Amino acid sequence: MSKNKPILMQGNEACARGALAAGCRFFAGYPITPSSEIAEVLSEELPKIGGRFIQMEDEIASIAAVIGASLTGCKSMTATSGPGLSLKAENIGYASIAEVPCVIVDVQRVGPSTGGPTAPSQGDVMQARWGTHGDHPIIALAPNSVKETFEVTIKAFNLSEQFRVPVILLLDEVIGHMRERVVLPDIDSIQIIDRKKATVPPEEYLPYKPDKDGVPEMASYGDGYRFHVTGLTHDETGFPNTGSENTDYLIRRLHEKIEKNLDKIIMVDEYFMDDAEIALFAYGSPSRSSLSAVRKAREEGIKVGLIRPVTIWPFPAEVVRKAARKVKKIIVPEMNLGQLIGEVEKHVKSDAEVIGLNRVDGELITPQEVMEKIKEVL
Amino acid sequence: MQELLDKYFRKDKLPHIWCPGCGHGIVLGAVVRAIDKVNLDPDKTTVVSGIGCSSRAPGYMKFDTLHTTHGRALAFATGVKHAKPELNVLVLTGDGDAAAIGGNHLIHAARRNIDITAVLFNNNIYGMTGGQYSPLTPTGKVATTAPYGNIDQAFDICNLAIAAGATYVARGTVYNVTQLIGLISKGIQNKGFSLIEVITQCPTVYGRRNKMGTTIDMMKWQKENTVNVKAAKKMSKEQLKGKILVGELYSDTRPEYTEQYTKIVERLQKEGQ
């Protein structure tokens, strides 16, 4: 049990506190609703512990500064909402190909465009996956409570550091702005992962030579390694190499370092799935309404369960495939017109019927709505 | 020369990719000589660039080097400098990179007076993409996207940087390398944001299309059409018509961004003890 006392905390604040606990010492951002509290908390807290905060001139500059800071060996983060994620897209791809660890928080609002800045949605799920051009690996995590936002922000840093990949933390306006009673875990009990530092002397260092786990060791700027980083396709030396064989090798390796470590990356909770005939597949805010509906339905003797992924990218395909062989129907509640449902359908194939439950009015999906849907498909 | 090559260049990356007659190699040579002159620690020096012909320069330099996305060099460099203020940070950029797509970052780096030295290779054209007009292409010149002559007004990028708050601003040419080395050296030594615009020739996709002659003709043009800012003080408006001012255009002292931030950190940490 944690020795910490219960406190009332907002989701965005939990994100900022999680970042600090994870070792984040650099934040660059640009004001945008509904994420600005993350920047505000970090502007106050970072300098107290020797960290650095900067409000940049725009969203693009913010992610650029974060990547620059990370190359000096500093754990770094930025936070935004959908419009800002669109602007950051190009440099997220840069972090992906140059393998620079960083965390990008997207507190989703309803969209497209300026949309509804203070209304929640899950409209950025596919943008998180495919927002930047080209084939690239990405990790995206979607917590569903204030406490979990604290924990998953730490996890986001850990995964980013371990696999040298940008990690997108997908909150939504409700998670970001909601206040809940939380008991934070003891600092000593939190696992913190740091990037692998260069272990060889500078003259032997190959900045993009992968270890057995597919991830190269990472030197820091200023440590005497004098290495080159580019967004061009490059070989193990880090210098441009646009040859077809090398390009193929690089792009595949970037994906393999994620695909070969799915067990360390994918986090999924399952509730009442043992004997379920209907499964709900829900993440973020709708997963709370879904769990509530599942409990209610069980009281009425309806055999329904819940699959609740925290990791949405890489997609937890195996869990879905396994469930599809057991249940007849899978309901996917999402605060969008059906984004992750496409991924569910892809892996379910014809093993089960997949049904969407969607809202795009900037309001939450309620437990009653989920319940009605369960009864409708019975 | 050999000593400079051994000390500062990744010799295995040479020869460079620039076209015959391009002035960028001369700018790179001047940057390295300036670094040597002011004796920067190569292990504590990061060179950042964006996209374009100019931005391939750091790849040849034996420092920590960062070849970023188009226009964003100063934003990446701001992250490097702010996270690790003890590093010397240089940005090598071009007229398209810094004045068009990266214009916002240029004015804000200048406004913050963050200790970064930006060297802007101004060849008046987008060279890497084949010769489109940039914000520094003079009115009337021909480019692949201005086949009837450029109707845009060019920026005076030095005046822009001064207005935005840069504390050292200078302009040089690849014709006068001795002067250029001095200007870049002073820029590096300035504790704050420095911009050095370098007039350099692109004979391949700019000079040729605008009938500006050979590389040598283009360098002679630099000599004949520039006036040192000191000499200009004694010249009439009439005499200065059409001339480009070179030399140290502006120098001032103002609190530097990362030093100011470090003061906050130190104060808070003292209070927290």
Short mmCIF file of N, CA, C and O in Angstrom, two decimals, chain A residues 73-186:
data_model
loop_
_atom_site.label_atom_id
_atom_site.label_comp_id
_atom_site.label_asym_id
_atom_site.label_seq_id
_atom_site.Cartn_x
_atom_site.Cartn_y
_atom_site.Cartn_z
N GLY A 73 20.46 14.14 -23.92
CA GLY A 73 20.37 13.14 -22.86
C GLY A 73 19.26 13.41 -21.87
O GLY A 73 19.16 12.75 -20.83
N CYS A 74 18.40 14.37 -22.17
CA CYS A 74 17.39 14.84 -21.24
C CYS A 74 16.01 14.27 -21.61
O CYS A 74 15.58 14.39 -22.75
N LYS A 75 15.32 13.65 -20.66
CA LYS A 75 13.97 13.16 -20.95
C LYS A 75 13.05 14.35 -21.22
O LYS A 75 12.98 15.27 -20.39
N SER A 76 12.32 14.29 -22.32
CA SER A 76 11.63 15.49 -22.79
C SER A 76 10.21 15.19 -23.24
O SER A 76 9.91 14.11 -23.73
N MET A 77 9.34 16.21 -23.08
CA MET A 77 7.92 16.03 -23.39
C MET A 77 7.31 17.30 -23.95
O MET A 77 7.77 18.41 -23.65
N THR A 78 6.27 17.14 -24.75
CA THR A 78 5.43 18.26 -25.16
C THR A 78 3.98 17.82 -25.00
O THR A 78 3.70 16.62 -24.89
N ALA A 79 3.06 18.79 -24.96
CA ALA A 79 1.64 18.45 -24.83
C ALA A 79 0.82 19.36 -25.72
O ALA A 79 1.17 20.53 -25.91
N THR A 80 -0.25 18.80 -26.27
CA THR A 80 -1.05 19.57 -27.21
C THR A 80 -2.45 18.99 -27.29
O THR A 80 -2.86 18.14 -26.50
N SER A 81 -3.21 19.46 -28.30
CA SER A 81 -4.50 18.87 -28.64
C SER A 81 -4.48 18.62 -30.16
O SER A 81 -3.48 18.92 -30.81
N GLY A 82 -5.58 18.10 -30.71
CA GLY A 82 -5.60 17.69 -32.12
C GLY A 82 -4.96 18.64 -33.11
O GLY A 82 -4.09 18.23 -33.89
N PRO A 83 -5.34 19.93 -33.11
CA PRO A 83 -4.74 20.84 -34.08
C PRO A 83 -3.21 20.88 -33.96
O PRO A 83 -2.50 20.96 -34.97
N GLY A 84 -2.72 20.81 -32.73
CA GLY A 84 -1.28 20.83 -32.51
C GLY A 84 -0.62 19.53 -32.94
O GLY A 84 0.50 19.53 -33.45
N LEU A 85 -1.35 18.42 -32.75
CA LEU A 85 -0.78 17.14 -33.18
C LEU A 85 -0.60 17.13 -34.70
O LEU A 85 0.39 16.61 -35.21
N SER A 86 -1.58 17.75 -35.40
CA SER A 86 -1.45 17.86 -36.86
C SER A 86 -0.17 18.61 -37.22
O SER A 86 0.58 18.20 -38.10
N LEU A 87 0.09 19.71 -36.51
CA LEU A 87 1.27 20.51 -36.82
C LEU A 87 2.57 19.80 -36.45
O LEU A 87 3.59 19.98 -37.09
N LYS A 88 2.53 19.00 -35.42
CA LYS A 88 3.74 18.31 -34.96
C LYS A 88 4.08 17.10 -35.81
O LYS A 88 5.15 16.50 -35.66
N ALA A 89 3.15 16.71 -36.68
CA ALA A 89 3.27 15.42 -37.36
C ALA A 89 4.64 15.21 -38.01
O ALA A 89 5.27 14.15 -37.83
N GLU A 90 5.12 16.19 -38.76
CA GLU A 90 6.37 15.97 -39.50
C GLU A 90 7.53 15.62 -38.57
O GLU A 90 8.31 14.70 -38.82
N ASN A 91 7.62 16.37 -37.46
CA ASN A 91 8.75 16.13 -36.56
C ASN A 91 8.58 14.87 -35.71
O ASN A 91 9.57 14.33 -35.20
N ILE A 92 7.34 14.39 -35.55
CA ILE A 92 7.16 13.09 -34.89
C ILE A 92 7.79 12.01 -35.78
O ILE A 92 8.43 11.09 -35.29
N GLY A 93 7.62 12.17 -37.08
CA GLY A 93 8.28 11.25 -38.01
C GLY A 93 9.80 11.34 -37.91
O GLY A 93 10.51 10.34 -38.00
N TYR A 94 10.28 12.57 -37.68
CA TYR A 94 11.73 12.75 -37.51
C TYR A 94 12.21 11.97 -36.28
O TYR A 94 13.20 11.24 -36.33
N ALA A 95 11.48 12.12 -35.18
CA ALA A 95 11.85 11.40 -33.95
C ALA A 95 11.81 9.89 -34.18
O ALA A 95 12.61 9.14 -33.62
N SER A 96 10.89 9.46 -35.03
CA SER A 96 10.74 8.04 -35.31
C SER A 96 11.94 7.51 -36.09
O SER A 96 12.54 6.50 -35.71
N ILE A 97 12.32 8.19 -37.17
CA ILE A 97 13.43 7.68 -38.00
C ILE A 97 14.78 7.92 -37.33
O ILE A 97 15.69 7.11 -37.46
N ALA A 98 14.90 9.03 -36.60
CA ALA A 98 16.17 9.32 -35.94
C ALA A 98 16.26 8.65 -34.56
O ALA A 98 17.27 8.75 -33.88
N GLU A 99 15.16 7.98 -34.17
CA GLU A 99 15.10 7.21 -32.92
C GLU A 99 15.46 8.07 -31.69
O GLU A 99 16.34 7.73 -30.91
N VAL A 100 14.74 9.18 -31.58
CA VAL A 100 14.95 10.09 -30.45
C VAL A 100 13.78 9.94 -29.48
O VAL A 100 12.64 10.23 -29.82
N PRO A 101 14.04 9.47 -28.27
CA PRO A 101 12.95 9.28 -27.30
C PRO A 101 12.25 10.60 -26.98
O PRO A 101 12.93 11.62 -26.77
N CYS A 102 10.93 10.60 -26.97
CA CYS A 102 10.17 11.78 -26.54
C CYS A 102 8.72 11.37 -26.32
O CYS A 102 8.26 10.37 -26.87
N VAL A 103 8.04 12.15 -25.50
CA VAL A 103 6.63 11.87 -25.21
C VAL A 103 5.79 13.05 -25.70
O VAL A 103 6.11 14.21 -25.42
N ILE A 104 4.74 12.73 -26.46
CA ILE A 104 3.82 13.76 -26.99
C ILE A 104 2.45 13.48 -26.41
O ILE A 104 1.87 12.42 -26.65
N VAL A 105 1.94 14.42 -25.61
CA VAL A 105 0.61 14.24 -25.02
C VAL A 105 -0.41 14.93 -25.93
O VAL A 105 -0.20 16.08 -26.33
N ASP A 106 -1.47 14.23 -26.27
CA ASP A 106 -2.57 14.82 -27.04
C ASP A 106 -3.84 14.69 -26.21
O ASP A 106 -4.36 13.60 -26.03
N VAL A 107 -4.29 15.82 -25.68
CA VAL A 107 -5.57 15.83 -24.96
C VAL A 107 -6.64 16.11 -26.01
O VAL A 107 -6.80 17.24 -26.46
N GLN A 108 -7.34 15.03 -26.41
CA GLN A 108 -8.20 15.13 -27.60
C GLN A 108 -9.45 15.97 -27.35
O GLN A 108 -10.10 15.86 -26.31
N ARG A 109 -9.77 16.77 -28.34
CA ARG A 109 -11.01 17.55 -28.40
C ARG A 109 -11.80 17.05 -29.61
O ARG A 109 -11.26 16.36 -30.47
N VAL A 110 -13.07 17.43 -29.68
CA VAL A 110 -13.84 17.01 -30.84
C VAL A 110 -13.42 17.87 -32.04
O VAL A 110 -13.15 19.06 -31.91
N GLY A 111 -13.34 17.25 -33.20
CA GLY A 111 -12.86 17.95 -34.38
C GLY A 111 -13.65 17.55 -35.59
O GLY A 111 -14.72 17.00 -35.44
N PRO A 112 -13.20 17.78 -36.79
CA PRO A 112 -11.87 18.24 -37.22
C PRO A 112 -11.65 19.75 -36.98
O PRO A 112 -12.52 20.41 -36.45
N SER A 113 -10.47 20.20 -37.37
CA SER A 113 -10.06 21.60 -37.28
C SER A 113 -10.19 22.11 -35.84
O SER A 113 -9.97 21.36 -34.91
N THR A 114 -10.56 23.35 -35.66
CA THR A 114 -10.66 23.91 -34.32
C THR A 114 -11.72 23.15 -33.52
O THR A 114 -11.58 22.96 -32.32
N GLY A 115 -12.75 22.69 -34.20
CA GLY A 115 -13.75 21.80 -33.60
C GLY A 115 -14.32 22.35 -32.32
O GLY A 115 -14.72 23.51 -32.26
N GLY A 116 -14.35 21.50 -31.29
CA GLY A 116 -14.84 21.94 -29.98
C GLY A 116 -13.74 21.79 -28.96
O GLY A 116 -13.51 20.70 -28.43
N PRO A 117 -13.05 22.90 -28.66
CA PRO A 117 -11.84 22.81 -27.82
C PRO A 117 -12.07 22.27 -26.41
O PRO A 117 -11.14 21.75 -25.80
N THR A 118 -13.29 22.40 -25.90
CA THR A 118 -13.50 21.95 -24.51
C THR A 118 -14.39 20.72 -24.45
O THR A 118 -14.95 20.41 -23.41
N ALA A 119 -14.54 20.02 -25.57
CA ALA A 119 -15.38 18.82 -25.60
C ALA A 119 -14.53 17.61 -25.95
O ALA A 119 -13.65 17.69 -26.83
N PRO A 120 -14.77 16.48 -25.26
CA PRO A 120 -13.91 15.33 -25.48
C PRO A 120 -14.22 14.60 -26.78
O PRO A 120 -15.32 14.69 -27.31
N SER A 121 -13.23 13.85 -27.25
CA SER A 121 -13.45 12.94 -28.38
C SER A 121 -12.29 11.96 -28.41
O SER A 121 -11.34 12.07 -27.63
N GLN A 122 -12.42 10.99 -29.28
CA GLN A 122 -11.30 10.08 -29.54
C GLN A 122 -11.02 10.10 -31.03
O GLN A 122 -10.75 9.09 -31.66
N GLY A 123 -11.09 11.32 -31.57
CA GLY A 123 -10.97 11.49 -33.01
C GLY A 123 -9.54 11.43 -33.54
O GLY A 123 -9.32 11.46 -34.74
N ASP A 124 -8.55 11.36 -32.62
CA ASP A 124 -7.15 11.42 -33.07
C ASP A 124 -6.46 10.06 -33.05
O ASP A 124 -5.24 9.98 -33.16
N VAL A 125 -7.27 9.01 -32.90
CA VAL A 125 -6.69 7.67 -32.76
C VAL A 125 -5.90 7.27 -34.01
O VAL A 125 -4.77 6.78 -33.92
N MET A 126 -6.50 7.51 -35.16
CA MET A 126 -5.79 7.14 -36.39
C MET A 126 -4.69 8.15 -36.70
O MET A 126 -3.66 7.81 -37.27
N GLN A 127 -4.90 9.41 -36.31
CA GLN A 127 -3.84 10.40 -36.52
C GLN A 127 -2.61 10.06 -35.68
O GLN A 127 -1.48 10.25 -36.12
N ALA A 128 -2.85 9.55 -34.47
CA ALA A 128 -1.72 9.14 -33.63
C ALA A 128 -0.93 8.05 -34.34
O ALA A 128 0.30 8.01 -34.28
N ARG A 129 -1.66 7.16 -35.03
CA ARG A 129 -0.96 6.06 -35.72
C ARG A 129 -0.30 6.52 -37.01
O ARG A 129 0.83 6.17 -37.31
N TRP A 130 -1.07 7.31 -37.81
CA TRP A 130 -0.62 7.58 -39.18
C TRP A 130 -0.45 9.06 -39.48
O TRP A 130 -0.39 9.45 -40.65
N GLY A 131 -0.37 9.89 -38.43
CA GLY A 131 -0.31 11.34 -38.65
C GLY A 131 0.90 11.78 -39.43
O GLY A 131 0.83 12.70 -40.23
N THR A 132 2.02 11.15 -39.21
CA THR A 132 3.22 11.52 -39.96
C THR A 132 3.32 10.60 -41.17
O THR A 132 2.79 9.49 -41.16
N HIS A 133 3.99 11.10 -42.20
CA HIS A 133 4.03 10.35 -43.46
C HIS A 133 5.03 9.21 -43.41
O HIS A 133 5.96 9.22 -42.60
N GLY A 134 4.84 8.26 -44.28
CA GLY A 134 5.80 7.16 -44.40
C GLY A 134 5.52 6.07 -43.39
O GLY A 134 4.81 6.25 -42.40
N ASP A 135 6.07 4.89 -43.66
CA ASP A 135 5.92 3.78 -42.71
C ASP A 135 6.82 4.04 -41.51
O ASP A 135 8.01 4.26 -41.67
N HIS A 136 6.22 4.02 -40.35
CA HIS A 136 7.00 4.35 -39.15
C HIS A 136 6.38 3.64 -37.95
O HIS A 136 5.17 3.42 -37.91
N PRO A 137 7.20 3.33 -36.95
CA PRO A 137 6.64 2.76 -35.73
C PRO A 137 6.18 3.87 -34.80
O PRO A 137 6.69 4.98 -34.84
N ILE A 138 5.20 3.56 -33.99
CA ILE A 138 4.73 4.52 -32.99
C ILE A 138 4.14 3.71 -31.83
O ILE A 138 3.70 2.58 -32.03
N ILE A 139 4.17 4.31 -30.65
CA ILE A 139 3.45 3.71 -29.52
C ILE A 139 2.45 4.76 -29.07
O ILE A 139 2.78 5.94 -28.97
N ALA A 140 1.19 4.34 -28.84
CA ALA A 140 0.19 5.26 -28.30
C ALA A 140 -0.54 4.59 -27.14
O ALA A 140 -0.93 3.43 -27.24
N LEU A 141 -0.69 5.35 -26.05
CA LEU A 141 -1.30 4.82 -24.83
C LEU A 141 -2.52 5.68 -24.46
O LEU A 141 -2.49 6.89 -24.65
N ALA A 142 -3.57 5.03 -23.95
CA ALA A 142 -4.80 5.76 -23.63
C ALA A 142 -5.30 5.39 -22.23
O ALA A 142 -6.04 4.42 -22.07
N PRO A 143 -4.91 6.15 -21.20
CA PRO A 143 -5.39 5.87 -19.85
C PRO A 143 -6.86 6.29 -19.69
O PRO A 143 -7.38 7.05 -20.50
N ASN A 144 -7.51 5.78 -18.63
CA ASN A 144 -8.94 6.11 -18.46
C ASN A 144 -9.29 6.72 -17.11
O ASN A 144 -10.46 6.83 -16.77
N SER A 145 -8.27 7.09 -16.32
CA SER A 145 -8.57 7.75 -15.04
C SER A 145 -7.42 8.69 -14.70
O SER A 145 -6.37 8.67 -15.35
N VAL A 146 -7.63 9.49 -13.69
CA VAL A 146 -6.59 10.44 -13.28
C VAL A 146 -5.37 9.68 -12.75
O VAL A 146 -4.23 9.96 -13.12
N LYS A 147 -5.63 8.69 -11.89
CA LYS A 147 -4.52 7.94 -11.32
C LYS A 147 -3.75 7.21 -12.43
O LYS A 147 -2.52 7.20 -12.46
N GLU A 148 -4.53 6.63 -13.34
CA GLU A 148 -3.86 5.89 -14.41
C GLU A 148 -3.09 6.84 -15.34
O GLU A 148 -2.07 6.47 -15.91
N THR A 149 -3.56 8.07 -15.47
CA THR A 149 -2.82 9.04 -16.29
C THR A 149 -1.43 9.26 -15.70
O THR A 149 -0.43 9.33 -16.42
N PHE A 150 -1.36 9.35 -14.37
CA PHE A 150 -0.06 9.48 -13.70
C PHE A 150 0.83 8.27 -14.04
O PHE A 150 1.96 8.42 -14.48
N GLU A 151 0.26 7.08 -13.87
CA GLU A 151 1.04 5.85 -14.08
C GLU A 151 1.43 5.65 -15.54
O GLU A 151 2.55 5.25 -15.85
N VAL A 152 0.48 5.92 -16.42
CA VAL A 152 0.73 5.65 -17.84
C VAL A 152 1.68 6.70 -18.44
O VAL A 152 2.42 6.41 -19.38
N THR A 153 1.69 7.91 -17.88
CA THR A 153 2.68 8.90 -18.34
C THR A 153 4.09 8.38 -18.04
O THR A 153 5.00 8.49 -18.87
N ILE A 154 4.26 7.78 -16.88
CA ILE A 154 5.57 7.19 -16.53
C ILE A 154 5.89 6.07 -17.52
O ILE A 154 7.00 5.96 -18.04
N LYS A 155 4.87 5.25 -17.77
CA LYS A 155 5.05 4.13 -18.72
C LYS A 155 5.44 4.67 -20.11
O LYS A 155 6.28 4.08 -20.80
N ALA A 156 4.81 5.79 -20.50
CA ALA A 156 5.12 6.38 -21.81
C ALA A 156 6.60 6.75 -21.89
O ALA A 156 7.27 6.47 -22.90
N PHE A 157 7.12 7.35 -20.83
CA PHE A 157 8.56 7.69 -20.81
C PHE A 157 9.40 6.42 -20.85
O PHE A 157 10.39 6.34 -21.58
N ASN A 158 9.01 5.44 -20.05
CA ASN A 158 9.79 4.20 -20.01
C ASN A 158 9.88 3.55 -21.38
O ASN A 158 10.96 3.14 -21.82
N LEU A 159 8.75 3.45 -22.06
CA LEU A 159 8.75 2.79 -23.38
C LEU A 159 9.54 3.62 -24.38
O LEU A 159 10.28 3.08 -25.21
N SER A 160 9.37 4.93 -24.31
CA SER A 160 10.08 5.81 -25.22
C SER A 160 11.59 5.67 -25.05
O SER A 160 12.34 5.60 -26.03
N GLU A 161 12.03 5.62 -23.80
CA GLU A 161 13.46 5.48 -23.51
C GLU A 161 13.97 4.11 -23.90
O GLU A 161 15.05 3.96 -24.47
N GLN A 162 13.19 3.09 -23.58
CA GLN A 162 13.63 1.71 -23.82
C GLN A 162 13.75 1.41 -25.32
O GLN A 162 14.70 0.75 -25.75
N PHE A 163 12.79 1.92 -26.09
CA PHE A 163 12.77 1.56 -27.51
C PHE A 163 13.14 2.71 -28.43
O PHE A 163 13.09 2.57 -29.66
N ARG A 164 13.54 3.84 -27.87
CA ARG A 164 13.93 5.01 -28.67
C ARG A 164 12.88 5.32 -29.73
O ARG A 164 13.16 5.35 -30.93
N VAL A 165 11.67 5.54 -29.27
CA VAL A 165 10.56 5.77 -30.18
C VAL A 165 9.68 6.88 -29.57
O VAL A 165 9.58 6.98 -28.35
N PRO A 166 9.09 7.74 -30.42
CA PRO A 166 8.14 8.71 -29.86
C PRO A 166 6.92 7.98 -29.32
O PRO A 166 6.42 7.06 -29.98
N VAL A 167 6.46 8.36 -28.16
CA VAL A 167 5.25 7.76 -27.57
C VAL A 167 4.18 8.84 -27.46
O VAL A 167 4.43 9.92 -26.92
N ILE A 168 3.02 8.55 -28.01
CA ILE A 168 1.90 9.50 -27.94
C ILE A 168 0.97 9.06 -26.82
O ILE A 168 0.53 7.91 -26.78
N LEU A 169 0.73 10.00 -25.91
CA LEU A 169 -0.18 9.72 -24.81
C LEU A 169 -1.51 10.37 -25.16
O LEU A 169 -1.62 11.59 -25.25
N LEU A 170 -2.51 9.52 -25.42
CA LEU A 170 -3.81 10.03 -25.87
C LEU A 170 -4.76 10.15 -24.69
O LEU A 170 -5.32 9.16 -24.22
N LEU A 171 -4.90 11.37 -24.20
CA LEU A 171 -5.94 11.63 -23.20
C LEU A 171 -7.15 12.16 -23.98
O LEU A 171 -7.10 12.31 -25.19
N ASP A 172 -8.23 12.41 -23.29
CA ASP A 172 -9.29 13.18 -23.93
C ASP A 172 -9.69 14.27 -22.95
O ASP A 172 -9.25 14.28 -21.79
N GLU A 173 -10.51 15.19 -23.41
CA GLU A 173 -10.83 16.37 -22.59
C GLU A 173 -11.37 15.97 -21.23
O GLU A 173 -11.07 16.62 -20.22
N VAL A 174 -12.14 14.88 -21.16
CA VAL A 174 -12.71 14.46 -19.88
C VAL A 174 -11.61 13.96 -18.95
O VAL A 174 -11.51 14.38 -17.79
N ILE A 175 -10.74 13.11 -19.45
CA ILE A 175 -9.64 12.60 -18.62
C ILE A 175 -8.73 13.77 -18.20
O ILE A 175 -8.29 13.85 -17.05
N GLY A 176 -8.47 14.68 -19.12
CA GLY A 176 -7.56 15.80 -18.85
C GLY A 176 -8.11 16.78 -17.82
O GLY A 176 -7.36 17.29 -16.98
N HIS A 177 -9.40 17.05 -17.89
CA HIS A 177 -9.97 18.07 -17.02
C HIS A 177 -10.69 17.54 -15.79
O HIS A 177 -11.05 18.29 -14.89
N MET A 178 -10.94 16.22 -15.77
CA MET A 178 -11.65 15.63 -14.63
C MET A 178 -10.77 15.66 -13.37
O MET A 178 -9.55 15.52 -13.45
N ARG A 179 -11.43 15.88 -12.22
CA ARG A 179 -10.69 15.78 -10.95
C ARG A 179 -11.19 14.54 -10.22
O ARG A 179 -12.39 14.31 -10.13
N GLU A 180 -10.24 13.76 -9.73
CA GLU A 180 -10.59 12.55 -8.99
C GLU A 180 -9.75 12.46 -7.73
O GLU A 180 -8.66 13.03 -7.65
N ARG A 181 -10.26 11.68 -6.82
CA ARG A 181 -9.50 11.38 -5.61
C ARG A 181 -8.47 10.33 -5.99
O ARG A 181 -8.83 9.27 -6.51
N VAL A 182 -7.22 10.64 -5.76
CA VAL A 182 -6.18 9.67 -6.12
C VAL A 182 -5.20 9.48 -4.97
O VAL A 182 -4.94 10.40 -4.19
N VAL A 183 -4.68 8.27 -4.89
CA VAL A 183 -3.56 8.00 -4.00
C VAL A 183 -2.39 7.63 -4.92
O VAL A 183 -2.42 6.60 -5.58
N LEU A 184 -1.44 8.53 -5.02
CA LEU A 184 -0.32 8.29 -5.94
C LEU A 184 0.59 7.19 -5.39
O LEU A 184 0.73 7.06 -4.16
N PRO A 185 1.17 6.39 -6.25
CA PRO A 185 2.08 5.35 -5.76
C PRO A 185 3.34 5.96 -5.14
O PRO A 185 3.72 7.08 -5.46
N ASP A 186 3.95 5.21 -4.24
CA ASP A 186 5.21 5.66 -3.64
C ASP A 186 6.27 5.77 -4.74
O ASP A 186 6.37 4.90 -5.60
#
